Amino acid sequence: MTIILRERLKYALTAKECQQICMERCVKVDGKIRTDQNYPAGFMDVIELEKSNDRFRLLYDTKGRYVLHRIDREEAQFKLCRINKIYVSSGKIPCAVTHDGRTLRYPDPDLKVNDVVKVDIATGKVSDILKFDLGAMVMITKGHNCGRVGTLMHIEKHEGSFSIITIKDAKGNSFATRLANVFIIGSGSTPVVSLPKGRGIK
Protein backbone atom coordinates (compact mmCIF):
# COMPACT_ATOMS: atom_id res chain seq x y z
CA MET A 1 0.00 0.00 0.00
CA THR A 2 2.80 2.41 0.89
CA ILE A 3 4.40 1.98 -2.53
CA ILE A 4 1.07 2.53 -4.29
CA LEU A 5 0.15 5.65 -2.33
CA ARG A 6 3.62 7.19 -2.19
CA GLU A 7 5.56 6.07 -5.26
CA ARG A 8 2.80 5.51 -7.84
CA LEU A 9 -0.08 7.82 -6.98
CA LYS A 10 2.00 10.49 -5.19
CA TYR A 11 -0.80 10.99 -2.63
CA ALA A 12 1.76 10.93 0.19
CA LEU A 13 5.35 12.05 0.58
CA THR A 14 6.32 9.87 3.52
CA ALA A 15 5.42 6.48 4.94
CA LYS A 16 3.84 8.27 7.90
CA GLU A 17 1.41 10.00 5.54
CA CYS A 18 0.58 6.67 3.90
CA GLN A 19 -0.20 5.31 7.35
CA GLN A 20 -2.53 8.25 8.04
CA ILE A 21 -4.35 7.78 4.73
CA CYS A 22 -4.88 4.09 5.55
CA MET A 23 -5.92 4.76 9.16
CA GLU A 24 -8.51 7.27 7.98
CA ARG A 25 -10.15 4.33 6.19
CA CYS A 26 -9.70 5.82 2.73
CA VAL A 27 -8.31 2.72 1.01
CA LYS A 28 -10.37 -0.26 -0.09
CA VAL A 29 -8.85 -3.42 -1.53
CA ASP A 30 -11.40 -5.76 -3.15
CA GLY A 31 -14.25 -3.86 -1.51
CA LYS A 32 -12.87 -4.13 2.05
CA ILE A 33 -11.36 -1.20 3.94
CA ARG A 34 -7.70 -1.91 4.72
CA THR A 35 -6.00 0.14 7.43
CA ASP A 36 -2.65 -1.69 7.29
CA GLN A 37 -0.20 0.34 5.22
CA ASN A 38 1.79 -2.84 4.51
CA TYR A 39 -1.24 -4.76 3.23
CA PRO A 40 -0.08 -6.83 0.24
CA ALA A 41 -2.18 -6.14 -2.83
CA GLY A 42 -1.65 -8.52 -5.74
CA PHE A 43 -2.53 -9.35 -9.33
CA MET A 44 -6.17 -8.57 -10.30
CA ASP A 45 -6.92 -6.82 -6.98
CA VAL A 46 -9.21 -3.79 -7.19
CA ILE A 47 -7.96 -0.78 -5.23
CA GLU A 48 -10.50 1.92 -4.49
CA LEU A 49 -9.96 5.41 -3.08
CA GLU A 50 -13.44 6.83 -2.70
CA LYS A 51 -12.47 10.33 -1.61
CA SER A 52 -10.55 10.98 -4.83
CA ASN A 53 -12.93 8.80 -6.88
CA ASP A 54 -10.07 6.56 -8.08
CA ARG A 55 -10.37 2.90 -8.94
CA PHE A 56 -7.50 0.75 -10.15
CA ARG A 57 -6.89 -2.85 -11.02
CA LEU A 58 -3.42 -4.27 -10.47
CA LEU A 59 -2.18 -5.82 -13.72
CA TYR A 60 1.22 -6.41 -15.31
CA ASP A 61 2.84 -4.51 -18.16
CA THR A 62 4.92 -6.35 -20.77
CA LYS A 63 8.08 -5.89 -18.71
CA GLY A 64 6.50 -7.78 -15.82
CA ARG A 65 5.98 -4.72 -13.63
CA TYR A 66 2.80 -4.01 -11.71
CA VAL A 67 0.59 -1.40 -13.35
CA LEU A 68 -2.22 0.52 -11.69
CA HIS A 69 -4.78 0.33 -14.47
CA ARG A 70 -7.61 2.84 -14.02
CA ILE A 71 -11.08 1.31 -14.31
CA ASP A 72 -14.66 2.59 -14.12
CA ARG A 73 -17.17 1.95 -11.37
CA GLU A 74 -18.83 -0.90 -13.25
CA GLU A 75 -15.60 -2.83 -13.78
CA ALA A 76 -14.61 -2.32 -10.15
CA GLN A 77 -17.55 -4.55 -9.13
CA PHE A 78 -15.76 -7.80 -10.01
CA LYS A 79 -12.38 -9.48 -10.21
CA LEU A 80 -11.04 -12.61 -11.88
CA CYS A 81 -9.68 -15.42 -9.70
CA ARG A 82 -7.72 -18.40 -10.95
CA ILE A 83 -8.58 -21.76 -9.40
CA ASN A 84 -5.44 -23.26 -7.85
CA LYS A 85 -6.88 -26.23 -5.99
CA ILE A 86 -10.14 -28.17 -5.67
CA TYR A 87 -10.75 -30.46 -2.72
CA VAL A 88 -13.48 -31.89 -0.47
CA SER A 89 -13.39 -30.53 3.07
CA SER A 90 -14.09 -32.32 6.34
CA GLY A 91 -17.88 -31.96 6.12
CA LYS A 92 -17.83 -33.43 2.59
CA ILE A 93 -18.20 -29.91 1.23
CA PRO A 94 -16.55 -29.38 -2.16
CA CYS A 95 -14.27 -26.32 -2.07
CA ALA A 96 -12.17 -24.42 -4.59
CA VAL A 97 -9.18 -22.28 -3.59
CA THR A 98 -8.33 -19.25 -5.75
CA HIS A 99 -5.01 -17.55 -6.46
CA ASP A 100 -5.79 -14.79 -3.94
CA GLY A 101 -6.57 -17.17 -1.08
CA ARG A 102 -10.36 -17.22 -1.26
CA THR A 103 -12.16 -20.49 -0.57
CA LEU A 104 -15.29 -20.91 -2.66
CA ARG A 105 -17.67 -23.48 -1.18
CA TYR A 106 -19.89 -25.63 -3.41
CA PRO A 107 -18.29 -24.50 -6.68
CA ASP A 108 -19.74 -25.46 -10.07
CA PRO A 109 -19.06 -29.18 -10.72
CA ASP A 110 -17.60 -28.27 -14.15
CA LEU A 111 -14.91 -26.16 -12.47
CA LYS A 112 -11.36 -27.46 -12.89
CA VAL A 113 -7.96 -26.31 -11.69
CA ASN A 114 -6.55 -23.51 -13.96
CA ASP A 115 -10.04 -22.26 -14.82
CA VAL A 116 -10.79 -18.66 -13.93
CA VAL A 117 -13.95 -17.48 -12.18
CA LYS A 118 -15.45 -14.01 -12.25
CA VAL A 119 -16.13 -13.14 -8.60
CA ASP A 120 -18.53 -10.42 -7.54
CA ILE A 121 -16.56 -8.37 -5.00
CA ALA A 122 -19.55 -7.27 -2.90
CA THR A 123 -21.01 -10.75 -2.39
CA GLY A 124 -18.05 -13.05 -3.06
CA LYS A 125 -20.26 -15.12 -5.38
CA VAL A 126 -19.12 -16.56 -8.70
CA SER A 127 -20.96 -14.97 -11.63
CA ASP A 128 -19.11 -16.52 -14.58
CA ILE A 129 -16.55 -19.22 -15.44
CA LEU A 130 -13.79 -18.86 -18.03
CA LYS A 131 -12.69 -22.34 -19.06
CA PHE A 132 -9.06 -23.24 -19.60
CA ASP A 133 -9.34 -24.27 -23.26
CA LEU A 134 -7.57 -23.74 -26.55
CA GLY A 135 -8.47 -20.37 -28.06
CA ALA A 136 -8.87 -18.69 -24.66
CA MET A 137 -7.29 -15.27 -24.14
CA VAL A 138 -4.56 -15.43 -21.51
CA MET A 139 -2.18 -13.18 -19.61
CA ILE A 140 1.19 -14.43 -18.37
CA THR A 141 1.73 -13.74 -14.67
CA LYS A 142 5.26 -15.07 -14.13
CA GLY A 143 8.50 -15.68 -15.98
CA HIS A 144 10.23 -13.83 -18.82
CA ASN A 145 6.99 -13.26 -20.72
CA CYS A 146 5.19 -11.81 -17.69
CA GLY A 147 2.48 -9.34 -18.71
CA ARG A 148 2.14 -10.56 -22.28
CA VAL A 149 -1.35 -11.29 -23.58
CA GLY A 150 -2.24 -13.76 -26.31
CA THR A 151 -4.35 -16.69 -27.42
CA LEU A 152 -3.76 -20.19 -26.08
CA MET A 153 -2.70 -22.30 -29.07
CA HIS A 154 -1.30 -25.56 -27.74
CA ILE A 155 -0.82 -27.50 -24.48
CA GLU A 156 2.04 -29.97 -24.13
CA LYS A 157 1.67 -32.30 -21.17
CA HIS A 158 4.86 -33.69 -19.66
CA GLU A 159 4.36 -36.41 -17.08
CA GLY A 160 6.34 -35.69 -13.93
CA SER A 161 7.46 -32.31 -15.22
CA PHE A 162 5.98 -28.93 -16.16
CA SER A 163 3.30 -28.71 -18.82
CA ILE A 164 4.27 -26.21 -21.52
CA ILE A 165 1.79 -23.84 -23.12
CA THR A 166 2.23 -22.18 -26.52
CA ILE A 167 0.69 -18.73 -26.87
CA LYS A 168 0.30 -16.48 -29.89
CA ASP A 169 -0.11 -12.73 -29.39
CA ALA A 170 -2.15 -10.28 -31.51
CA LYS A 171 0.88 -9.55 -33.73
CA GLY A 172 1.37 -13.23 -34.53
CA ASN A 173 4.44 -13.80 -32.34
CA SER A 174 4.48 -17.19 -30.63
CA PHE A 175 6.11 -17.94 -27.29
CA ALA A 176 5.99 -20.73 -24.73
CA THR A 177 5.69 -20.74 -20.95
CA ARG A 178 4.80 -23.05 -18.09
CA LEU A 179 1.18 -23.91 -17.41
CA ALA A 180 1.34 -22.39 -13.90
CA ASN A 181 2.18 -18.95 -15.36
CA VAL A 182 -0.99 -18.65 -17.43
CA PHE A 183 -4.07 -16.69 -16.30
CA ILE A 184 -7.24 -16.76 -18.46
CA ILE A 185 -8.67 -13.26 -18.97
CA GLY A 186 -11.29 -13.91 -21.67
CA SER A 187 -12.34 -16.01 -24.61
CA GLY A 188 -11.40 -15.37 -28.23
CA SER A 189 -10.09 -11.83 -28.67
CA THR A 190 -12.26 -10.10 -26.06
CA PRO A 191 -10.88 -9.80 -22.51
CA VAL A 192 -13.35 -9.65 -19.60
CA VAL A 193 -11.21 -6.96 -17.91
CA SER A 194 -9.83 -3.90 -19.69
CA LEU A 195 -6.10 -4.05 -20.39
CA PRO A 196 -3.39 -1.45 -19.70
CA LYS A 197 -1.92 0.48 -22.62
CA GLY A 198 -0.04 -1.65 -25.10
CA ARG A 199 -2.64 -4.39 -24.53
CA GLY A 200 0.02 -6.90 -23.54
CA ILE A 201 1.95 -6.85 -26.82
CA LYS A 202 5.71 -6.87 -26.42
CSV table of C-alpha atoms in Angstrom, one decimal:
chain,number,residue,atom,x,y,z
A,1,MET,CA,0.0,0.0,0.0
A,2,THR,CA,2.8,2.4,0.9
A,3,ILE,CA,4.4,2.0,-2.5
A,4,ILE,CA,1.1,2.5,-4.3
A,5,LEU,CA,0.2,5.7,-2.3
A,6,ARG,CA,3.6,7.2,-2.2
A,7,GLU,CA,5.6,6.1,-5.3
A,8,ARG,CA,2.8,5.5,-7.8
A,9,LEU,CA,-0.1,7.8,-7.0
A,10,LYS,CA,2.0,10.5,-5.2
A,11,TYR,CA,-0.8,11.0,-2.6
A,12,ALA,CA,1.8,10.9,0.2
A,13,LEU,CA,5.3,12.1,0.6
A,14,THR,CA,6.3,9.9,3.5
A,15,ALA,CA,5.4,6.5,4.9
A,16,LYS,CA,3.8,8.3,7.9
A,17,GLU,CA,1.4,10.0,5.5
A,18,CYS,CA,0.6,6.7,3.9
A,19,GLN,CA,-0.2,5.3,7.3
A,20,GLN,CA,-2.5,8.3,8.0
A,21,ILE,CA,-4.3,7.8,4.7
A,22,CYS,CA,-4.9,4.1,5.5
A,23,MET,CA,-5.9,4.8,9.2
A,24,GLU,CA,-8.5,7.3,8.0
A,25,ARG,CA,-10.1,4.3,6.2
A,26,CYS,CA,-9.7,5.8,2.7
A,27,VAL,CA,-8.3,2.7,1.0
A,28,LYS,CA,-10.4,-0.3,-0.1
A,29,VAL,CA,-8.9,-3.4,-1.5
A,30,ASP,CA,-11.4,-5.8,-3.1
A,31,GLY,CA,-14.3,-3.9,-1.5
A,32,LYS,CA,-12.9,-4.1,2.1
A,33,ILE,CA,-11.4,-1.2,3.9
A,34,ARG,CA,-7.7,-1.9,4.7
A,35,THR,CA,-6.0,0.1,7.4
A,36,ASP,CA,-2.6,-1.7,7.3
A,37,GLN,CA,-0.2,0.3,5.2
A,38,ASN,CA,1.8,-2.8,4.5
A,39,TYR,CA,-1.2,-4.8,3.2
A,40,PRO,CA,-0.1,-6.8,0.2
A,41,ALA,CA,-2.2,-6.1,-2.8
A,42,GLY,CA,-1.6,-8.5,-5.7
A,43,PHE,CA,-2.5,-9.4,-9.3
A,44,MET,CA,-6.2,-8.6,-10.3
A,45,ASP,CA,-6.9,-6.8,-7.0
A,46,VAL,CA,-9.2,-3.8,-7.2
A,47,ILE,CA,-8.0,-0.8,-5.2
A,48,GLU,CA,-10.5,1.9,-4.5
A,49,LEU,CA,-10.0,5.4,-3.1
A,50,GLU,CA,-13.4,6.8,-2.7
A,51,LYS,CA,-12.5,10.3,-1.6
A,52,SER,CA,-10.5,11.0,-4.8
A,53,ASN,CA,-12.9,8.8,-6.9
A,54,ASP,CA,-10.1,6.6,-8.1
A,55,ARG,CA,-10.4,2.9,-8.9
A,56,PHE,CA,-7.5,0.8,-10.1
A,57,ARG,CA,-6.9,-2.9,-11.0
A,58,LEU,CA,-3.4,-4.3,-10.5
A,59,LEU,CA,-2.2,-5.8,-13.7
A,60,TYR,CA,1.2,-6.4,-15.3
A,61,ASP,CA,2.8,-4.5,-18.2
A,62,THR,CA,4.9,-6.4,-20.8
A,63,LYS,CA,8.1,-5.9,-18.7
A,64,GLY,CA,6.5,-7.8,-15.8
A,65,ARG,CA,6.0,-4.7,-13.6
A,66,TYR,CA,2.8,-4.0,-11.7
A,67,VAL,CA,0.6,-1.4,-13.4
A,68,LEU,CA,-2.2,0.5,-11.7
A,69,HIS,CA,-4.8,0.3,-14.5
A,70,ARG,CA,-7.6,2.8,-14.0
A,71,ILE,CA,-11.1,1.3,-14.3
A,72,ASP,CA,-14.7,2.6,-14.1
A,73,ARG,CA,-17.2,1.9,-11.4
A,74,GLU,CA,-18.8,-0.9,-13.3
A,75,GLU,CA,-15.6,-2.8,-13.8
A,76,ALA,CA,-14.6,-2.3,-10.2
A,77,GLN,CA,-17.5,-4.5,-9.1
A,78,PHE,CA,-15.8,-7.8,-10.0
A,79,LYS,CA,-12.4,-9.5,-10.2
A,80,LEU,CA,-11.0,-12.6,-11.9
A,81,CYS,CA,-9.7,-15.4,-9.7
A,82,ARG,CA,-7.7,-18.4,-11.0
A,83,ILE,CA,-8.6,-21.8,-9.4
A,84,ASN,CA,-5.4,-23.3,-7.8
A,85,LYS,CA,-6.9,-26.2,-6.0
A,86,ILE,CA,-10.1,-28.2,-5.7
A,87,TYR,CA,-10.7,-30.5,-2.7
A,88,VAL,CA,-13.5,-31.9,-0.5
A,89,SER,CA,-13.4,-30.5,3.1
A,90,SER,CA,-14.1,-32.3,6.3
A,91,GLY,CA,-17.9,-32.0,6.1
A,92,LYS,CA,-17.8,-33.4,2.6
A,93,ILE,CA,-18.2,-29.9,1.2
A,94,PRO,CA,-16.5,-29.4,-2.2
A,95,CYS,CA,-14.3,-26.3,-2.1
A,96,ALA,CA,-12.2,-24.4,-4.6
A,97,VAL,CA,-9.2,-22.3,-3.6
A,98,THR,CA,-8.3,-19.3,-5.8
A,99,HIS,CA,-5.0,-17.6,-6.5
A,100,ASP,CA,-5.8,-14.8,-3.9
A,101,GLY,CA,-6.6,-17.2,-1.1
A,102,ARG,CA,-10.4,-17.2,-1.3
A,103,THR,CA,-12.2,-20.5,-0.6
A,104,LEU,CA,-15.3,-20.9,-2.7
A,105,ARG,CA,-17.7,-23.5,-1.2
A,106,TYR,CA,-19.9,-25.6,-3.4
A,107,PRO,CA,-18.3,-24.5,-6.7
A,108,ASP,CA,-19.7,-25.5,-10.1
A,109,PRO,CA,-19.1,-29.2,-10.7
A,110,ASP,CA,-17.6,-28.3,-14.1
A,111,LEU,CA,-14.9,-26.2,-12.5
A,112,LYS,CA,-11.4,-27.5,-12.9
A,113,VAL,CA,-8.0,-26.3,-11.7
A,114,ASN,CA,-6.6,-23.5,-14.0
A,115,ASP,CA,-10.0,-22.3,-14.8
A,116,VAL,CA,-10.8,-18.7,-13.9
A,117,VAL,CA,-13.9,-17.5,-12.2
A,118,LYS,CA,-15.4,-14.0,-12.2
A,119,VAL,CA,-16.1,-13.1,-8.6
A,120,ASP,CA,-18.5,-10.4,-7.5
A,121,ILE,CA,-16.6,-8.4,-5.0
A,122,ALA,CA,-19.5,-7.3,-2.9
A,123,THR,CA,-21.0,-10.8,-2.4
A,124,GLY,CA,-18.0,-13.0,-3.1
A,125,LYS,CA,-20.3,-15.1,-5.4
A,126,VAL,CA,-19.1,-16.6,-8.7
A,127,SER,CA,-21.0,-15.0,-11.6
A,128,ASP,CA,-19.1,-16.5,-14.6
A,129,ILE,CA,-16.6,-19.2,-15.4
A,130,LEU,CA,-13.8,-18.9,-18.0
A,131,LYS,CA,-12.7,-22.3,-19.1
A,132,PHE,CA,-9.1,-23.2,-19.6
A,133,ASP,CA,-9.3,-24.3,-23.3
A,134,LEU,CA,-7.6,-23.7,-26.6
A,135,GLY,CA,-8.5,-20.4,-28.1
A,136,ALA,CA,-8.9,-18.7,-24.7
A,137,MET,CA,-7.3,-15.3,-24.1
A,138,VAL,CA,-4.6,-15.4,-21.5
A,139,MET,CA,-2.2,-13.2,-19.6
A,140,ILE,CA,1.2,-14.4,-18.4
A,141,THR,CA,1.7,-13.7,-14.7
A,142,LYS,CA,5.3,-15.1,-14.1
A,143,GLY,CA,8.5,-15.7,-16.0
A,144,HIS,CA,10.2,-13.8,-18.8
A,145,ASN,CA,7.0,-13.3,-20.7
A,146,CYS,CA,5.2,-11.8,-17.7
A,147,GLY,CA,2.5,-9.3,-18.7
A,148,ARG,CA,2.1,-10.6,-22.3
A,149,VAL,CA,-1.4,-11.3,-23.6
A,150,GLY,CA,-2.2,-13.8,-26.3
A,151,THR,CA,-4.4,-16.7,-27.4
A,152,LEU,CA,-3.8,-20.2,-26.1
A,153,MET,CA,-2.7,-22.3,-29.1
A,154,HIS,CA,-1.3,-25.6,-27.7
A,155,ILE,CA,-0.8,-27.5,-24.5
A,156,GLU,CA,2.0,-30.0,-24.1
A,157,LYS,CA,1.7,-32.3,-21.2
A,158,HIS,CA,4.9,-33.7,-19.7
A,159,GLU,CA,4.4,-36.4,-17.1
A,160,GLY,CA,6.3,-35.7,-13.9
A,161,SER,CA,7.5,-32.3,-15.2
A,162,PHE,CA,6.0,-28.9,-16.2
A,163,SER,CA,3.3,-28.7,-18.8
A,164,ILE,CA,4.3,-26.2,-21.5
A,165,ILE,CA,1.8,-23.8,-23.1
A,166,THR,CA,2.2,-22.2,-26.5
A,167,ILE,CA,0.7,-18.7,-26.9
A,168,LYS,CA,0.3,-16.5,-29.9
A,169,ASP,CA,-0.1,-12.7,-29.4
A,170,ALA,CA,-2.1,-10.3,-31.5
A,171,LYS,CA,0.9,-9.6,-33.7
A,172,GLY,CA,1.4,-13.2,-34.5
A,173,ASN,CA,4.4,-13.8,-32.3
A,174,SER,CA,4.5,-17.2,-30.6
A,175,PHE,CA,6.1,-17.9,-27.3
A,176,ALA,CA,6.0,-20.7,-24.7
A,177,THR,CA,5.7,-20.7,-20.9
A,178,ARG,CA,4.8,-23.1,-18.1
A,179,LEU,CA,1.2,-23.9,-17.4
A,180,ALA,CA,1.3,-22.4,-13.9
A,181,ASN,CA,2.2,-19.0,-15.4
A,182,VAL,CA,-1.0,-18.7,-17.4
A,183,PHE,CA,-4.1,-16.7,-16.3
A,184,ILE,CA,-7.2,-16.8,-18.5
A,185,ILE,CA,-8.7,-13.3,-19.0
A,186,GLY,CA,-11.3,-13.9,-21.7
A,187,SER,CA,-12.3,-16.0,-24.6
A,188,GLY,CA,-11.4,-15.4,-28.2
A,189,SER,CA,-10.1,-11.8,-28.7
A,190,THR,CA,-12.3,-10.1,-26.1
A,191,PRO,CA,-10.9,-9.8,-22.5
A,192,VAL,CA,-13.3,-9.6,-19.6
A,193,VAL,CA,-11.2,-7.0,-17.9
A,194,SER,CA,-9.8,-3.9,-19.7
A,195,LEU,CA,-6.1,-4.0,-20.4
A,196,PRO,CA,-3.4,-1.5,-19.7
A,197,LYS,CA,-1.9,0.5,-22.6
A,198,GLY,CA,0.0,-1.7,-25.1
A,199,ARG,CA,-2.6,-4.4,-24.5
A,200,GLY,CA,0.0,-6.9,-23.5
A,201,ILE,CA,1.9,-6.9,-26.8
A,202,LYS,CA,5.7,-6.9,-26.4
